[in-house]
Amino acid sequence: MAQFRMTTILLFVGLSLCFEFAQSELKCMDSPCMTSAECMSSCCYIYQPNGMGTCVDYMYKSCFGPDNGNQCYSSDGCNSGCCKISQPLEYARCVPKLEGQKCLGQEDGDLCYTSEECKSGCCHSRAISWMVPTCVPKRNKNECFGSDYGDLCYLSMQCKSGCCRKNTCKLFAETGRCARRAAEDEFCTKMIHFQVNQHCQCEDGLTCDNSAPGTQRGFCKKPASANKCL
């Protein structure tokens, strides 16, 4: 009986140590991550495709892969091996891989976010309002979705700058161009939209002074010299 009790105690201690070790391997808040499984909070938020994410509070922002239903930027980031965009202008999600189903990939016909993902160098959609972009043979760079300044975009997260700016003055324009962040004394917006924006956020070290009631537009100012009356 004493031997059995000792064995039980040792087993319990061993399991406890294993659990503590596993917990210690998980990353703390604000640590870099690629999937939510790496974080103690079970939430990794990634702002740009193929970029490093940050462990955040589970209720704070949308969480990324690798389980079905989680948001994703590549099929490699999903346990199922399939990251799929269901509709334009939305995040892709990990889904069960079905025969004949299109997933995010590199070959012509595969779904895509940016042209950098495609072997052809072109991610394109002829009718962005209803058709999900796919990798296509490269014909005209101006037709391809990219991430550098001036490249076509339909989501701000596609751009290295984090800002997809409207092509025209149309209020509900669905596509834009990747634009640089606003410099000092240039128009800016603090409310960065998921899709396209009328103006971009400020460069690092500047704040968007948009305290005027009823508007989200302002001017980029250095914090110490920000004008509070637009």
mmCIF file with all atom_site columns, C-alpha atoms in Angstrom:
data_model
loop_
_atom_site.group_PDB
_atom_site.id
_atom_site.type_symbol
_atom_site.label_atom_id
_atom_site.label_alt_id
_atom_site.label_comp_id
_atom_site.label_asym_id
_atom_site.label_entity_id
_atom_site.label_seq_id
_atom_site.pdbx_PDB_ins_code
_atom_site.Cartn_x
_atom_site.Cartn_y
_atom_site.Cartn_z
_atom_site.occupancy
_atom_site.B_iso_or_equiv
_atom_site.pdbx_formal_charge
_atom_site.auth_seq_id
_atom_site.auth_comp_id
_atom_site.auth_asym_id
_atom_site.auth_atom_id
_atom_site.pdbx_PDB_model_num
ATOM 1   C CA . MET A 1 1   ? 0.000   0.000  0.000   1.00 0.00 ? 1   MET A CA 1
ATOM 2   C CA . ALA A 1 2   ? 2.818   2.391  0.896   1.00 0.00 ? 2   ALA A CA 1
ATOM 3   C CA . GLN A 1 3   ? 4.570   1.635  -2.405  1.00 0.00 ? 3   GLN A CA 1
ATOM 4   C CA . PHE A 1 4   ? 1.360   2.281  -4.357  1.00 0.00 ? 4   PHE A CA 1
ATOM 5   C CA . ARG A 1 5   ? 0.860   5.588  -2.525  1.00 0.00 ? 5   ARG A CA 1
ATOM 6   C CA . MET A 1 6   ? 4.443   6.639  -3.272  1.00 0.00 ? 6   MET A CA 1
ATOM 7   C CA . THR A 1 7   ? 4.016   5.772  -6.959  1.00 0.00 ? 7   THR A CA 1
ATOM 8   C CA . THR A 1 8   ? 0.826   7.846  -7.105  1.00 0.00 ? 8   THR A CA 1
ATOM 9   C CA . ILE A 1 9   ? 2.561   10.839 -5.513  1.00 0.00 ? 9   ILE A CA 1
ATOM 10  C CA . LEU A 1 10  ? 5.515   10.618 -7.912  1.00 0.00 ? 10  LEU A CA 1
ATOM 11  C CA . LEU A 1 11  ? 3.148   10.382 -10.892 1.00 0.00 ? 11  LEU A CA 1
ATOM 12  C CA . PHE A 1 12  ? 1.227   13.442 -9.722  1.00 0.00 ? 12  PHE A CA 1
ATOM 13  C CA . VAL A 1 13  ? 4.435   15.426 -9.235  1.00 0.00 ? 13  VAL A CA 1
ATOM 14  C CA . GLY A 1 14  ? 5.660   14.403 -12.688 1.00 0.00 ? 14  GLY A CA 1
ATOM 15  C CA . LEU A 1 15  ? 2.433   15.501 -14.359 1.00 0.00 ? 15  LEU A CA 1
ATOM 16  C CA . SER A 1 16  ? 2.529   18.808 -12.499 1.00 0.00 ? 16  SER A CA 1
ATOM 17  C CA . LEU A 1 17  ? 6.091   19.466 -13.648 1.00 0.00 ? 17  LEU A CA 1
ATOM 18  C CA . CYS A 1 18  ? 5.154   18.636 -17.248 1.00 0.00 ? 18  CYS A CA 1
ATOM 19  C CA . PHE A 1 19  ? 2.206   21.004 -17.081 1.00 0.00 ? 19  PHE A CA 1
ATOM 20  C CA . GLU A 1 20  ? 4.334   23.800 -15.633 1.00 0.00 ? 20  GLU A CA 1
ATOM 21  C CA . PHE A 1 21  ? 6.986   23.241 -18.327 1.00 0.00 ? 21  PHE A CA 1
ATOM 22  C CA . ALA A 1 22  ? 4.360   23.377 -21.069 1.00 0.00 ? 22  ALA A CA 1
ATOM 23  C CA . GLN A 1 23  ? 2.949   26.566 -19.600 1.00 0.00 ? 23  GLN A CA 1
ATOM 24  C CA . SER A 1 24  ? 6.410   28.109 -19.429 1.00 0.00 ? 24  SER A CA 1
ATOM 25  C CA . GLU A 1 25  ? 6.851   27.456 -23.178 1.00 0.00 ? 25  GLU A CA 1
ATOM 26  C CA . LEU A 1 26  ? 3.814   29.617 -23.989 1.00 0.00 ? 26  LEU A CA 1
ATOM 27  C CA . LYS A 1 27  ? 4.492   33.258 -24.773 1.00 0.00 ? 27  LYS A CA 1
ATOM 28  C CA . CYS A 1 28  ? 3.401   36.187 -22.628 1.00 0.00 ? 28  CYS A CA 1
ATOM 29  C CA . MET A 1 29  ? 1.352   39.203 -23.699 1.00 0.00 ? 29  MET A CA 1
ATOM 30  C CA . ASP A 1 30  ? 3.001   41.448 -26.327 1.00 0.00 ? 30  ASP A CA 1
ATOM 31  C CA . SER A 1 31  ? 5.452   38.681 -27.320 1.00 0.00 ? 31  SER A CA 1
ATOM 32  C CA . PRO A 1 32  ? 6.015   37.989 -31.052 1.00 0.00 ? 32  PRO A CA 1
ATOM 33  C CA . CYS A 1 33  ? 4.064   35.042 -32.475 1.00 0.00 ? 33  CYS A CA 1
ATOM 34  C CA . MET A 1 34  ? 2.851   33.374 -35.677 1.00 0.00 ? 34  MET A CA 1
ATOM 35  C CA . THR A 1 35  ? -0.141  31.379 -34.378 1.00 0.00 ? 35  THR A CA 1
ATOM 36  C CA . SER A 1 36  ? -2.501  31.638 -31.423 1.00 0.00 ? 36  SER A CA 1
ATOM 37  C CA . ALA A 1 37  ? -1.308  28.258 -30.117 1.00 0.00 ? 37  ALA A CA 1
ATOM 38  C CA . GLU A 1 38  ? 1.986   29.916 -29.116 1.00 0.00 ? 38  GLU A CA 1
ATOM 39  C CA . CYS A 1 39  ? 0.374   32.411 -26.717 1.00 0.00 ? 39  CYS A CA 1
ATOM 40  C CA . MET A 1 40  ? -0.739  32.007 -23.098 1.00 0.00 ? 40  MET A CA 1
ATOM 41  C CA . SER A 1 41  ? -3.754  34.143 -24.050 1.00 0.00 ? 41  SER A CA 1
ATOM 42  C CA . SER A 1 42  ? -4.534  31.768 -26.968 1.00 0.00 ? 42  SER A CA 1
ATOM 43  C CA . CYS A 1 43  ? -4.639  34.782 -29.268 1.00 0.00 ? 43  CYS A CA 1
ATOM 44  C CA . CYS A 1 44  ? -2.001  35.882 -31.786 1.00 0.00 ? 44  CYS A CA 1
ATOM 45  C CA . TYR A 1 45  ? -2.946  38.986 -33.769 1.00 0.00 ? 45  TYR A CA 1
ATOM 46  C CA . ILE A 1 46  ? -1.162  39.487 -37.111 1.00 0.00 ? 46  ILE A CA 1
ATOM 47  C CA . TYR A 1 47  ? -1.681  42.751 -38.955 1.00 0.00 ? 47  TYR A CA 1
ATOM 48  C CA . GLN A 1 48  ? 0.057   42.036 -42.269 1.00 0.00 ? 48  GLN A CA 1
ATOM 49  C CA . PRO A 1 49  ? 0.291   38.908 -44.452 1.00 0.00 ? 49  PRO A CA 1
ATOM 50  C CA . ASN A 1 50  ? 3.463   36.896 -43.886 1.00 0.00 ? 50  ASN A CA 1
ATOM 51  C CA . GLY A 1 51  ? 4.359   39.146 -40.960 1.00 0.00 ? 51  GLY A CA 1
ATOM 52  C CA . MET A 1 52  ? 5.103   38.455 -37.308 1.00 0.00 ? 52  MET A CA 1
ATOM 53  C CA . GLY A 1 53  ? 2.156   38.810 -34.938 1.00 0.00 ? 53  GLY A CA 1
ATOM 54  C CA . THR A 1 54  ? 1.750   39.771 -31.285 1.00 0.00 ? 54  THR A CA 1
ATOM 55  C CA . CYS A 1 55  ? 0.198   37.874 -28.377 1.00 0.00 ? 55  CYS A CA 1
ATOM 56  C CA . VAL A 1 56  ? -2.821  39.889 -27.244 1.00 0.00 ? 56  VAL A CA 1
ATOM 57  C CA . ASP A 1 57  ? -5.815  39.475 -24.960 1.00 0.00 ? 57  ASP A CA 1
ATOM 58  C CA . TYR A 1 58  ? -8.232  36.890 -26.382 1.00 0.00 ? 58  TYR A CA 1
ATOM 59  C CA . MET A 1 59  ? -11.136 39.371 -26.384 1.00 0.00 ? 59  MET A CA 1
ATOM 60  C CA . TYR A 1 60  ? -9.095  42.241 -27.808 1.00 0.00 ? 60  TYR A CA 1
ATOM 61  C CA . LYS A 1 61  ? -8.574  41.422 -31.491 1.00 0.00 ? 61  LYS A CA 1
ATOM 62  C CA . SER A 1 62  ? -9.174  38.657 -33.994 1.00 0.00 ? 62  SER A CA 1
ATOM 63  C CA . CYS A 1 63  ? -6.955  35.630 -33.419 1.00 0.00 ? 63  CYS A CA 1
ATOM 64  C CA . PHE A 1 64  ? -4.986  33.676 -36.016 1.00 0.00 ? 64  PHE A CA 1
ATOM 65  C CA . GLY A 1 65  ? -4.704  29.886 -36.710 1.00 0.00 ? 65  GLY A CA 1
ATOM 66  C CA . PRO A 1 66  ? -4.042  27.067 -36.764 1.00 0.00 ? 66  PRO A CA 1
ATOM 67  C CA . ASP A 1 67  ? -7.467  25.536 -35.931 1.00 0.00 ? 67  ASP A CA 1
ATOM 68  C CA . ASN A 1 68  ? -10.517 25.546 -38.184 1.00 0.00 ? 68  ASN A CA 1
ATOM 69  C CA . GLY A 1 69  ? -12.434 28.811 -37.897 1.00 0.00 ? 69  GLY A CA 1
ATOM 70  C CA . ASN A 1 70  ? -9.382  30.829 -36.896 1.00 0.00 ? 70  ASN A CA 1
ATOM 71  C CA . GLN A 1 71  ? -8.197  33.608 -39.156 1.00 0.00 ? 71  GLN A CA 1
ATOM 72  C CA . CYS A 1 72  ? -5.158  32.980 -41.349 1.00 0.00 ? 72  CYS A CA 1
ATOM 73  C CA . TYR A 1 73  ? -2.922  34.397 -44.071 1.00 0.00 ? 73  TYR A CA 1
ATOM 74  C CA . SER A 1 74  ? -1.576  31.171 -45.559 1.00 0.00 ? 74  SER A CA 1
ATOM 75  C CA . SER A 1 75  ? -2.639  27.538 -45.861 1.00 0.00 ? 75  SER A CA 1
ATOM 76  C CA . ASP A 1 76  ? 0.633   26.476 -44.235 1.00 0.00 ? 76  ASP A CA 1
ATOM 77  C CA . GLY A 1 77  ? -0.564  28.170 -41.040 1.00 0.00 ? 77  GLY A CA 1
ATOM 78  C CA . CYS A 1 78  ? -3.604  25.875 -40.717 1.00 0.00 ? 78  CYS A CA 1
ATOM 79  C CA . ASN A 1 79  ? -3.710  22.370 -39.302 1.00 0.00 ? 79  ASN A CA 1
ATOM 80  C CA . SER A 1 80  ? -6.096  21.449 -42.136 1.00 0.00 ? 80  SER A CA 1
ATOM 81  C CA . GLY A 1 81  ? -3.707  22.760 -44.802 1.00 0.00 ? 81  GLY A CA 1
ATOM 82  C CA . CYS A 1 82  ? -6.367  25.080 -46.207 1.00 0.00 ? 82  CYS A CA 1
ATOM 83  C CA . CYS A 1 83  ? -6.768  28.810 -45.590 1.00 0.00 ? 83  CYS A CA 1
ATOM 84  C CA . LYS A 1 84  ? -9.735  30.129 -47.565 1.00 0.00 ? 84  LYS A CA 1
ATOM 85  C CA . ILE A 1 85  ? -11.243 33.533 -48.370 1.00 0.00 ? 85  ILE A CA 1
ATOM 86  C CA . SER A 1 86  ? -15.011 33.150 -48.653 1.00 0.00 ? 86  SER A CA 1
ATOM 87  C CA . GLN A 1 87  ? -15.733 36.706 -49.814 1.00 0.00 ? 87  GLN A CA 1
ATOM 88  C CA . PRO A 1 88  ? -13.658 39.696 -50.921 1.00 0.00 ? 88  PRO A CA 1
ATOM 89  C CA . LEU A 1 89  ? -12.909 42.376 -48.339 1.00 0.00 ? 89  LEU A CA 1
ATOM 90  C CA . GLU A 1 90  ? -12.685 39.935 -45.425 1.00 0.00 ? 90  GLU A CA 1
ATOM 91  C CA . TYR A 1 91  ? -10.143 37.819 -43.569 1.00 0.00 ? 91  TYR A CA 1
ATOM 92  C CA . ALA A 1 92  ? -9.445  34.261 -44.646 1.00 0.00 ? 92  ALA A CA 1
ATOM 93  C CA . ARG A 1 93  ? -10.067 31.426 -42.183 1.00 0.00 ? 93  ARG A CA 1
ATOM 94  C CA . CYS A 1 94  ? -8.753  27.917 -41.625 1.00 0.00 ? 94  CYS A CA 1
ATOM 95  C CA . VAL A 1 95  ? -11.279 25.428 -43.034 1.00 0.00 ? 95  VAL A CA 1
ATOM 96  C CA . PRO A 1 96  ? -11.392 21.650 -43.596 1.00 0.00 ? 96  PRO A CA 1
ATOM 97  C CA . LYS A 1 97  ? -9.613  20.778 -46.845 1.00 0.00 ? 97  LYS A CA 1
ATOM 98  C CA . LEU A 1 98  ? -12.098 19.388 -49.383 1.00 0.00 ? 98  LEU A CA 1
ATOM 99  C CA . GLU A 1 99  ? -11.418 17.902 -52.796 1.00 0.00 ? 99  GLU A CA 1
ATOM 100 C CA . GLY A 1 100 ? -11.414 20.557 -55.515 1.00 0.00 ? 100 GLY A CA 1
ATOM 101 C CA . GLN A 1 101 ? -11.629 23.412 -52.991 1.00 0.00 ? 101 GLN A CA 1
ATOM 102 C CA . LYS A 1 102 ? -9.522  26.508 -53.645 1.00 0.00 ? 102 LYS A CA 1
ATOM 103 C CA . CYS A 1 103 ? -7.194  27.535 -50.823 1.00 0.00 ? 103 CYS A CA 1
ATOM 104 C CA . LEU A 1 104 ? -4.619  30.283 -50.439 1.00 0.00 ? 104 LEU A CA 1
ATOM 105 C CA . GLY A 1 105 ? -1.583  29.192 -52.421 1.00 0.00 ? 105 GLY A CA 1
ATOM 106 C CA . GLN A 1 106 ? 1.049   30.008 -55.033 1.00 0.00 ? 106 GLN A CA 1
ATOM 107 C CA . GLU A 1 107 ? -0.132  28.341 -58.235 1.00 0.00 ? 107 GLU A CA 1
ATOM 108 C CA . ASP A 1 108 ? -2.353  29.935 -60.887 1.00 0.00 ? 108 ASP A CA 1
ATOM 109 C CA . GLY A 1 109 ? -5.970  29.625 -59.768 1.00 0.00 ? 109 GLY A CA 1
ATOM 110 C CA . ASP A 1 110 ? -5.106  29.567 -56.052 1.00 0.00 ? 110 ASP A CA 1
ATOM 111 C CA . LEU A 1 111 ? -6.639  32.226 -53.803 1.00 0.00 ? 111 LEU A CA 1
ATOM 112 C CA . CYS A 1 112 ? -4.335  35.056 -52.739 1.00 0.00 ? 112 CYS A CA 1
ATOM 113 C CA . TYR A 1 113 ? -3.982  38.301 -50.775 1.00 0.00 ? 113 TYR A CA 1
ATOM 114 C CA . THR A 1 114 ? -0.956  39.844 -52.492 1.00 0.00 ? 114 THR A CA 1
ATOM 115 C CA . SER A 1 115 ? 1.076   39.205 -55.638 1.00 0.00 ? 115 SER A CA 1
ATOM 116 C CA . GLU A 1 116 ? 4.115   38.279 -53.543 1.00 0.00 ? 116 GLU A CA 1
ATOM 117 C CA . GLU A 1 117 ? 2.354   35.026 -52.664 1.00 0.00 ? 117 GLU A CA 1
ATOM 118 C CA . CYS A 1 118 ? 1.970   33.943 -56.306 1.00 0.00 ? 118 CYS A CA 1
ATOM 119 C CA . LYS A 1 119 ? 4.643   32.255 -58.412 1.00 0.00 ? 119 LYS A CA 1
ATOM 120 C CA . SER A 1 120 ? 3.401   34.311 -61.362 1.00 0.00 ? 120 SER A CA 1
ATOM 121 C CA . GLY A 1 121 ? 3.897   37.533 -59.407 1.00 0.00 ? 121 GLY A CA 1
ATOM 122 C CA . CYS A 1 122 ? 0.291   38.592 -59.913 1.00 0.00 ? 122 CYS A CA 1
ATOM 123 C CA . CYS A 1 123 ? -2.728  38.339 -57.602 1.00 0.00 ? 123 CYS A CA 1
ATOM 124 C CA . HIS A 1 124 ? -5.705  39.732 -59.476 1.00 0.00 ? 124 HIS A CA 1
ATOM 125 C CA . SER A 1 125 ? -9.493  39.983 -59.606 1.00 0.00 ? 125 SER A CA 1
ATOM 126 C CA . ARG A 1 126 ? -11.333 41.470 -62.557 1.00 0.00 ? 126 ARG A CA 1
ATOM 127 C CA . ALA A 1 127 ? -14.479 42.139 -60.531 1.00 0.00 ? 127 ALA A CA 1
ATOM 128 C CA . ILE A 1 128 ? -13.395 42.901 -56.980 1.00 0.00 ? 128 ILE A CA 1
ATOM 129 C CA . SER A 1 129 ? -16.948 43.597 -55.817 1.00 0.00 ? 129 SER A CA 1
ATOM 130 C CA . TRP A 1 130 ? -17.878 39.937 -56.136 1.00 0.00 ? 130 TRP A CA 1
ATOM 131 C CA . MET A 1 131 ? -14.857 37.834 -57.122 1.00 0.00 ? 131 MET A CA 1
ATOM 132 C CA . VAL A 1 132 ? -12.169 36.631 -54.694 1.00 0.00 ? 132 VAL A CA 1
ATOM 133 C CA . PRO A 1 133 ? -8.648  37.388 -56.061 1.00 0.00 ? 133 PRO A CA 1
ATOM 134 C CA . THR A 1 134 ? -6.586  34.508 -57.455 1.00 0.00 ? 134 THR A CA 1
ATOM 135 C CA . CYS A 1 135 ? -3.058  33.974 -58.758 1.00 0.00 ? 135 CYS A CA 1
ATOM 136 C CA . VAL A 1 136 ? -3.041  34.637 -62.516 1.00 0.00 ? 136 VAL A CA 1
ATOM 137 C CA . PRO A 1 137 ? -0.378  34.920 -65.257 1.00 0.00 ? 137 PRO A CA 1
ATOM 138 C CA . LYS A 1 138 ? 1.245   38.337 -65.068 1.00 0.00 ? 138 LYS A CA 1
ATOM 139 C CA . ARG A 1 139 ? 0.204   40.663 -67.881 1.00 0.00 ? 139 ARG A CA 1
ATOM 140 C CA . ASN A 1 140 ? 0.110   44.158 -66.445 1.00 0.00 ? 140 ASN A CA 1
ATOM 141 C CA . LYS A 1 141 ? 1.608   45.073 -63.066 1.00 0.00 ? 141 LYS A CA 1
ATOM 142 C CA . ASN A 1 142 ? -1.022  47.790 -62.588 1.00 0.00 ? 142 ASN A CA 1
ATOM 143 C CA . GLU A 1 143 ? -3.697  45.077 -62.463 1.00 0.00 ? 143 GLU A CA 1
ATOM 144 C CA . CYS A 1 144 ? -1.993  43.117 -59.660 1.00 0.00 ? 144 CYS A CA 1
ATOM 145 C CA . PHE A 1 145 ? -2.515  43.385 -55.918 1.00 0.00 ? 145 PHE A CA 1
ATOM 146 C CA . GLY A 1 146 ? 0.709   44.246 -54.111 1.00 0.00 ? 146 GLY A CA 1
ATOM 147 C CA . SER A 1 147 ? 2.132   45.622 -50.894 1.00 0.00 ? 147 SER A CA 1
ATOM 148 C CA . ASP A 1 148 ? 4.487   48.428 -51.970 1.00 0.00 ? 148 ASP A CA 1
ATOM 149 C CA . TYR A 1 149 ? 3.610   52.098 -52.470 1.00 0.00 ? 149 TYR A CA 1
ATOM 150 C CA . GLY A 1 150 ? 1.381   52.522 -55.508 1.00 0.00 ? 150 GLY A CA 1
ATOM 151 C CA . ASP A 1 151 ? 0.326   48.877 -55.715 1.00 0.00 ? 151 ASP A CA 1
ATOM 152 C CA . LEU A 1 152 ? -3.347  48.019 -56.073 1.00 0.00 ? 152 LEU A CA 1
ATOM 153 C CA . CYS A 1 153 ? -5.039  46.934 -52.809 1.00 0.00 ? 153 CYS A CA 1
ATOM 154 C CA . TYR A 1 154 ? -8.457  46.231 -51.338 1.00 0.00 ? 154 TYR A CA 1
ATOM 155 C CA . LEU A 1 155 ? -7.459  45.739 -47.697 1.00 0.00 ? 155 LEU A CA 1
ATOM 156 C CA . SER A 1 156 ? -5.160  47.940 -45.629 1.00 0.00 ? 156 SER A CA 1
ATOM 157 C CA . MET A 1 157 ? -3.445  44.851 -44.227 1.00 0.00 ? 157 MET A CA 1
ATOM 158 C CA . GLN A 1 158 ? -2.140  44.067 -47.726 1.00 0.00 ? 158 GLN A CA 1
ATOM 159 C CA . CYS A 1 159 ? 0.123   47.131 -47.655 1.00 0.00 ? 159 CYS A CA 1
ATOM 160 C CA . LYS A 1 160 ? 3.528   47.299 -45.977 1.00 0.00 ? 160 LYS A CA 1
ATOM 161 C CA . SER A 1 161 ? 2.560   50.774 -44.766 1.00 0.00 ? 161 SER A CA 1
ATOM 162 C CA . GLY A 1 162 ? -0.701  49.480 -43.286 1.00 0.00 ? 162 GLY A CA 1
ATOM 163 C CA . CYS A 1 163 ? -2.729  51.940 -45.378 1.00 0.00 ? 163 CYS A CA 1
ATOM 164 C CA . CYS A 1 164 ? -4.765  51.263 -48.515 1.00 0.00 ? 164 CYS A CA 1
ATOM 165 C CA . ARG A 1 165 ? -5.845  54.688 -49.762 1.00 0.00 ? 165 ARG A CA 1
ATOM 166 C CA . LYS A 1 166 ? -8.821  55.288 -52.041 1.00 0.00 ? 166 LYS A CA 1
ATOM 167 C CA . ASN A 1 167 ? -8.142  55.633 -55.751 1.00 0.00 ? 167 ASN A CA 1
ATOM 168 C CA . THR A 1 168 ? -10.783 58.280 -56.294 1.00 0.00 ? 168 THR A CA 1
ATOM 169 C CA . CYS A 1 169 ? -13.006 60.665 -54.378 1.00 0.00 ? 169 CYS A CA 1
ATOM 170 C CA . LYS A 1 170 ? -15.856 58.159 -54.517 1.00 0.00 ? 170 LYS A CA 1
ATOM 171 C CA . LEU A 1 171 ? -17.141 57.556 -51.012 1.00 0.00 ? 171 LEU A CA 1
ATOM 172 C CA . PHE A 1 172 ? -17.551 53.810 -51.445 1.00 0.00 ? 172 PHE A CA 1
ATOM 173 C CA . ALA A 1 173 ? -14.553 53.023 -53.667 1.00 0.00 ? 173 ALA A CA 1
ATOM 174 C CA . GLU A 1 174 ? -13.701 49.328 -53.176 1.00 0.00 ? 174 GLU A CA 1
ATOM 175 C CA . THR A 1 175 ? -10.090 49.368 -54.366 1.00 0.00 ? 175 THR A CA 1
ATOM 176 C CA . GLY A 1 176 ? -7.202  51.676 -53.642 1.00 0.00 ? 176 GLY A CA 1
ATOM 177 C CA . ARG A 1 177 ? -3.433  51.976 -53.775 1.00 0.00 ? 177 ARG A CA 1
ATOM 178 C CA . CYS A 1 178 ? -0.913  51.274 -51.036 1.00 0.00 ? 178 CYS A CA 1
ATOM 179 C CA . ALA A 1 179 ? 0.208   54.672 -49.751 1.00 0.00 ? 179 ALA A CA 1
ATOM 180 C CA . ARG A 1 180 ? 2.913   55.892 -47.410 1.00 0.00 ? 180 ARG A CA 1
ATOM 181 C CA . ARG A 1 181 ? 1.983   57.147 -43.963 1.00 0.00 ? 181 ARG A CA 1
ATOM 182 C CA . ALA A 1 182 ? 1.213   60.829 -43.611 1.00 0.00 ? 182 ALA A CA 1
ATOM 183 C CA . ALA A 1 183 ? 4.095   63.190 -42.809 1.00 0.00 ? 183 ALA A CA 1
ATOM 184 C CA . GLU A 1 184 ? 4.016   66.226 -40.504 1.00 0.00 ? 184 GLU A CA 1
ATOM 185 C CA . ASP A 1 185 ? 1.294   68.782 -41.413 1.00 0.00 ? 185 ASP A CA 1
ATOM 186 C CA . GLU A 1 186 ? -0.331  66.385 -43.910 1.00 0.00 ? 186 GLU A CA 1
ATOM 187 C CA . PHE A 1 187 ? -3.933  65.192 -43.658 1.00 0.00 ? 187 PHE A CA 1
ATOM 188 C CA . CYS A 1 188 ? -4.379  62.022 -41.617 1.00 0.00 ? 188 CYS A CA 1
ATOM 189 C CA . THR A 1 189 ? -6.987  59.868 -39.949 1.00 0.00 ? 189 THR A CA 1
ATOM 190 C CA . LYS A 1 190 ? -6.923  58.143 -36.579 1.00 0.00 ? 190 LYS A CA 1
ATOM 191 C CA . MET A 1 191 ? -9.728  55.766 -37.620 1.00 0.00 ? 191 MET A CA 1
ATOM 192 C CA . ILE A 1 192 ? -7.914  53.323 -39.936 1.00 0.00 ? 192 ILE A CA 1
ATOM 193 C CA . HIS A 1 193 ? -10.485 51.190 -41.752 1.00 0.00 ? 193 HIS A CA 1
ATOM 194 C CA . PHE A 1 194 ? -10.175 47.484 -42.463 1.00 0.00 ? 194 PHE A CA 1
ATOM 195 C CA . GLN A 1 195 ? -10.588 48.141 -46.198 1.00 0.00 ? 195 GLN A CA 1
ATOM 196 C CA . VAL A 1 196 ? -9.682  51.421 -47.950 1.00 0.00 ? 196 VAL A CA 1
ATOM 197 C CA . ASN A 1 197 ? -9.113  54.836 -46.357 1.00 0.00 ? 197 ASN A CA 1
ATOM 198 C CA . GLN A 1 198 ? -9.558  58.439 -47.412 1.00 0.00 ? 198 GLN A CA 1
ATOM 199 C CA . HIS A 1 199 ? -6.301  59.316 -45.579 1.00 0.00 ? 199 HIS A CA 1
ATOM 200 C CA . CYS A 1 200 ? -3.510  57.344 -43.911 1.00 0.00 ? 200 CYS A CA 1
ATOM 201 C CA . GLN A 1 201 ? -2.245  57.212 -40.346 1.00 0.00 ? 201 GLN A CA 1
ATOM 202 C CA . CYS A 1 202 ? 0.736   59.353 -39.332 1.00 0.00 ? 202 CYS A CA 1
ATOM 203 C CA . GLU A 1 203 ? 4.373   58.363 -39.472 1.00 0.00 ? 203 GLU A CA 1
ATOM 204 C CA . ASP A 1 204 ? 5.965   57.099 -36.265 1.00 0.00 ? 204 ASP A CA 1
ATOM 205 C CA . GLY A 1 205 ? 6.555   59.888 -33.769 1.00 0.00 ? 205 GLY A CA 1
ATOM 206 C CA . LEU A 1 206 ? 3.601   61.956 -34.986 1.00 0.00 ? 206 LEU A CA 1
ATOM 207 C CA . THR A 1 207 ? 0.011   62.092 -33.747 1.00 0.00 ? 207 THR A CA 1
ATOM 208 C CA . CYS A 1 208 ? -3.144  62.765 -35.737 1.00 0.00 ? 208 CYS A CA 1
ATOM 209 C CA . ASP A 1 209 ? -4.688  65.871 -34.209 1.00 0.00 ? 209 ASP A CA 1
ATOM 210 C CA . ASN A 1 210 ? -8.298  65.276 -35.189 1.00 0.00 ? 210 ASN A CA 1
ATOM 211 C CA . SER A 1 211 ? -10.087 66.610 -32.130 1.00 0.00 ? 211 SER A CA 1
ATOM 212 C CA . ALA A 1 212 ? -12.571 68.655 -34.181 1.00 0.00 ? 212 ALA A CA 1
ATOM 213 C CA . PRO A 1 213 ? -16.086 67.325 -33.393 1.00 0.00 ? 213 PRO A CA 1
ATOM 214 C CA . GLY A 1 214 ? -17.814 65.313 -36.099 1.00 0.00 ? 214 GLY A CA 1
ATOM 215 C CA . THR A 1 215 ? -14.744 64.511 -38.192 1.00 0.00 ? 215 THR A CA 1
ATOM 216 C CA . GLN A 1 216 ? -12.045 61.844 -38.256 1.00 0.00 ? 216 GLN A CA 1
ATOM 217 C CA . ARG A 1 217 ? -9.686  63.940 -40.418 1.00 0.00 ? 217 ARG A CA 1
ATOM 218 C CA . GLY A 1 218 ? -6.826  65.885 -38.929 1.00 0.00 ? 218 GLY A CA 1
ATOM 219 C CA . PHE A 1 219 ? -3.213  66.916 -39.427 1.00 0.00 ? 219 PHE A CA 1
ATOM 220 C CA . CYS A 1 220 ? -0.092  65.026 -38.361 1.00 0.00 ? 220 CYS A CA 1
ATOM 221 C CA . LYS A 1 221 ? 1.697   66.907 -35.598 1.00 0.00 ? 221 LYS A CA 1
ATOM 222 C CA . LYS A 1 222 ? 4.546   66.286 -33.220 1.00 0.00 ? 222 LYS A CA 1
ATOM 223 C CA . PRO A 1 223 ? 2.995   65.486 -29.813 1.00 0.00 ? 223 PRO A CA 1
ATOM 224 C CA . ALA A 1 224 ? 4.451   68.579 -28.130 1.00 0.00 ? 224 ALA A CA 1
ATOM 225 C CA . SER A 1 225 ? 3.180   70.952 -30.821 1.00 0.00 ? 225 SER A CA 1
ATOM 226 C CA . ALA A 1 226 ? -0.175  69.352 -31.603 1.00 0.00 ? 226 ALA A CA 1
ATOM 227 C CA . ASN A 1 227 ? -2.853  71.912 -32.384 1.00 0.00 ? 227 ASN A CA 1
ATOM 228 C CA . LYS A 1 228 ? -6.048  71.109 -30.492 1.00 0.00 ? 228 LYS A CA 1
ATOM 229 C CA . CYS A 1 229 ? -8.284  73.426 -32.544 1.00 0.00 ? 229 CYS A CA 1
ATOM 230 C CA . LEU A 1 230 ? -8.683  72.392 -36.189 1.00 0.00 ? 230 LEU A CA 1
#
